[in-house]
């Protein structure tokens, strides 16, 4: 039996006692959950930061200019689009991009 | 220094000498004096640790989960329903590999209400991952609490120190209280490597995948096994420091015995008297008092028994639908061994009934003559 | 990193507007929350207010999952996962353990859902509140057991649909008045908050960390899958809950209540209820009943003030 399962023949005292989290979930890219992509119309953006403030993914980055949406994480919830005061944002289907 | 102490105060004294950082407890008869004593010592300034009062045993153990993960040495005490109510947390603390030490003062479980000693409360926590030590004197209670911290902190498993309700908890006996400085030398400060610390933000207890979970439990099994050696080493060291040596079990006049009583807890003392009485009548009786239930000392027990010398296992507990719990464990431990003596079981003293010397002698005689049923334990009652 | 539309404008060179909440982030992206989850927004704002000298204690709830499996975590502060019924007690224990190490300043925050607060964790919560333990207890209330797949909790509003209150009339039980229970514990600080008002929420967490003793913060946390709403509606619904008067945003310090977001003219509750799938079976009479209960609670508030 043990030859069929080599891991079991290891000294079990080499296995960890506990498993703690010391790495970041930022390693987990969630951009592929997205079906709708938020797009900012720079001409209409007033830099009000509402999109940054209301992002549940914390993936809108502050810049001196138009905010940057980190598409590696954006799940496409659309809150930023819905809340944008000057209506400078829209959603585009990922399939068409 | 010798003092006459009740078992509950001996337990509390052990926790004080172990310089526990955090005590969190909820009252239940017959455990109350353990925590009352600590509260009193705290009020007097004689106990430097924190004494936390909570609204339930579930919360008591949850607080210790938090405090131990933050790096504190932790203590609590409970009984019966309280221990049952803690059950979820017992699994949790063991799985988190936290060396919490708890005193359980044995008391039967309801319904119906009953206040008296019965090991069903502690034994039904068998599969939680806690080590379990059963004591037979108040001295042993105090000593075992101190030893339990060293063992628990070495193998990273929690430990339950068990004493009989009223029979030990409320009975006064002379107890030698070890010198605090020597206890400090015996028991170094608790210094875990991974704790809740904002400088190194770690998260504890997050979801583990089946493969990881399996390996964690495999490691726990290996540490439980390793604990048998650690218990022996620590018991020997304790003997060198304080003159009282402890092991996995305590054998009394077993060398030439024709049959051996197997007992635990305070019954182990009565059993010595029963053995002496039987010896006076010309019978070669012996008593093996088991001190450790988890890890179950199967190898040590197998090495101890002799061919054809039957065991009379006394259980002050019962697994409904099964039989006596010590009886089942002992049979399971010996089944696959070369030397496999007859094992007889006796269920006695449930709900605090007396397990007298006479009753034990009768069990021993039945065992010697092979009159005890082997398949299941006999229910025996004191004739009075 | 990709910009929204790839074009860099030249006319907005310097941003005139400063962020209205701290720009430091202690919650990471990559967490496992559903799209539009207010529980993540709540955590994001809470940590902005609390800062890094914080330990989180999280019982069974959505955050158990969305913080990520080992060996990863979505928060940059220590986190202890705890049994469902024991968030408050575990947090008290952490505080004691830190104290034993000489750490008097780190804030310990129990972070629980409505199930872990209104229901299974209430005993432990009440005990810690009554003893005025030095912790912050947060309930992010999404009004049902969402992590297990939308079952009714004591936080579920009357007649809302859940998996365990199926049928056209939903749950026939009202939402438990948890805030009144907490107020009866006479704790130094309690507050309500919701994600449409981030500045208010951040301020309350910063304020809470300055106060000693038991602090309680109740957050209304819209849940798109559980409320049967589109993910982009989260902030809008949170705002409507306040503007209709259904959810009062206030704080209570030393027994004194003060509205943090006054609502001089309340919108009709129908605006909040409409569009939520969990209320789709509401009849005009149901809506009227909700309106009546909201009007009554505001009238009571006015009476108390008078």
XYZ file of N, CA, C and O in Angstrom, chain B residues 8 11 49 51 77 91 106 120 138 155 170 177 199 235 249 251 253 266 294 304 309 312 316 326 330 375 378 382:
112
model
N -9.483 20.530 44.201
C -9.693 21.704 43.352
C -8.638 22.781 43.610
O -8.182 23.444 42.688
N -5.372 21.750 42.032
C -5.385 22.027 40.595
C -5.067 23.498 40.337
O -4.246 23.837 39.489
N -1.492 36.532 36.609
C -2.152 36.359 35.312
C -3.497 37.069 35.261
O -3.950 37.658 36.243
N -7.553 36.997 34.967
C -8.672 36.107 35.260
C -9.894 36.656 34.542
O -10.374 37.745 34.868
N -10.960 25.366 33.769
C -11.427 24.159 34.435
C -12.928 24.065 34.236
O -13.618 25.080 34.174
N -12.252 20.509 19.769
C -11.730 20.153 18.445
C -10.909 21.302 17.866
O -9.838 21.106 17.301
N -14.434 15.317 37.041
C -15.432 14.370 36.525
C -16.782 14.498 37.219
O -16.864 14.566 38.452
N -17.693 9.632 32.178
C -18.300 9.757 30.853
C -18.094 11.139 30.245
O -18.040 11.281 29.023
N -4.553 14.234 45.215
C -4.467 15.686 45.026
C -3.042 16.105 44.680
O -2.830 17.057 43.926
N 4.669 19.097 22.471
C 4.043 18.397 21.339
C 2.960 19.229 20.646
O 2.360 18.790 19.676
N -13.201 17.634 46.335
C -13.617 18.217 47.612
C -13.005 17.503 48.815
O -13.437 17.703 49.940
N 3.737 21.338 48.096
C 3.694 22.379 47.072
C 5.118 22.707 46.647
O 5.920 23.157 47.471
N 3.045 43.136 13.612
C 4.302 43.326 12.873
C 4.471 42.273 11.784
O 5.099 42.511 10.758
N 7.889 13.084 32.957
C 7.612 12.448 34.244
C 8.892 12.090 34.989
O 8.960 12.191 36.222
N 1.598 4.708 33.327
C 0.728 4.058 34.293
C 1.493 3.743 35.564
O 2.712 3.915 35.633
N 1.929 0.738 38.267
C 1.653 -0.681 38.554
C 1.895 -0.976 40.033
O 2.913 -0.560 40.598
N 2.007 -4.077 42.769
C 2.093 -5.510 43.092
C 1.659 -6.387 41.905
O 0.966 -7.391 42.066
N -9.218 8.159 41.027
C -9.144 7.885 42.464
C -9.410 6.417 42.782
O -8.956 5.906 43.812
N -5.351 9.498 26.471
C -4.937 9.965 25.144
C -3.624 10.684 25.324
O -3.571 11.610 26.096
N 3.549 -4.640 28.827
C 3.376 -4.878 30.263
C 2.634 -6.182 30.559
O 2.967 -6.904 31.509
N -2.439 -13.974 32.113
C -2.756 -13.209 33.331
C -3.888 -12.246 32.972
O -3.679 -11.250 32.281
N -8.814 -7.200 34.816
C -10.168 -6.834 35.247
C -10.285 -5.318 35.128
O -9.788 -4.581 35.966
N -15.768 3.504 35.239
C -16.808 4.361 35.819
C -17.317 5.245 34.660
O -17.228 6.465 34.664
N -12.780 2.314 28.785
C -11.415 1.807 29.014
C -11.323 0.348 28.553
O -10.314 -0.060 27.947
N -8.707 -0.998 25.793
C -7.671 -1.971 26.153
C -7.762 -3.188 25.247
O -6.746 -3.687 24.743
N -17.158 -10.938 26.533
C -17.555 -10.137 25.382
C -18.002 -8.737 25.783
O -17.663 -7.762 25.151
N -19.483 -6.547 32.673
C -20.534 -6.824 33.661
C -20.850 -5.527 34.396
O -19.945 -4.746 34.699
N -22.273 -2.008 44.328
C -21.949 -2.299 45.711
C -23.194 -2.905 46.371
O -24.314 -2.459 46.115
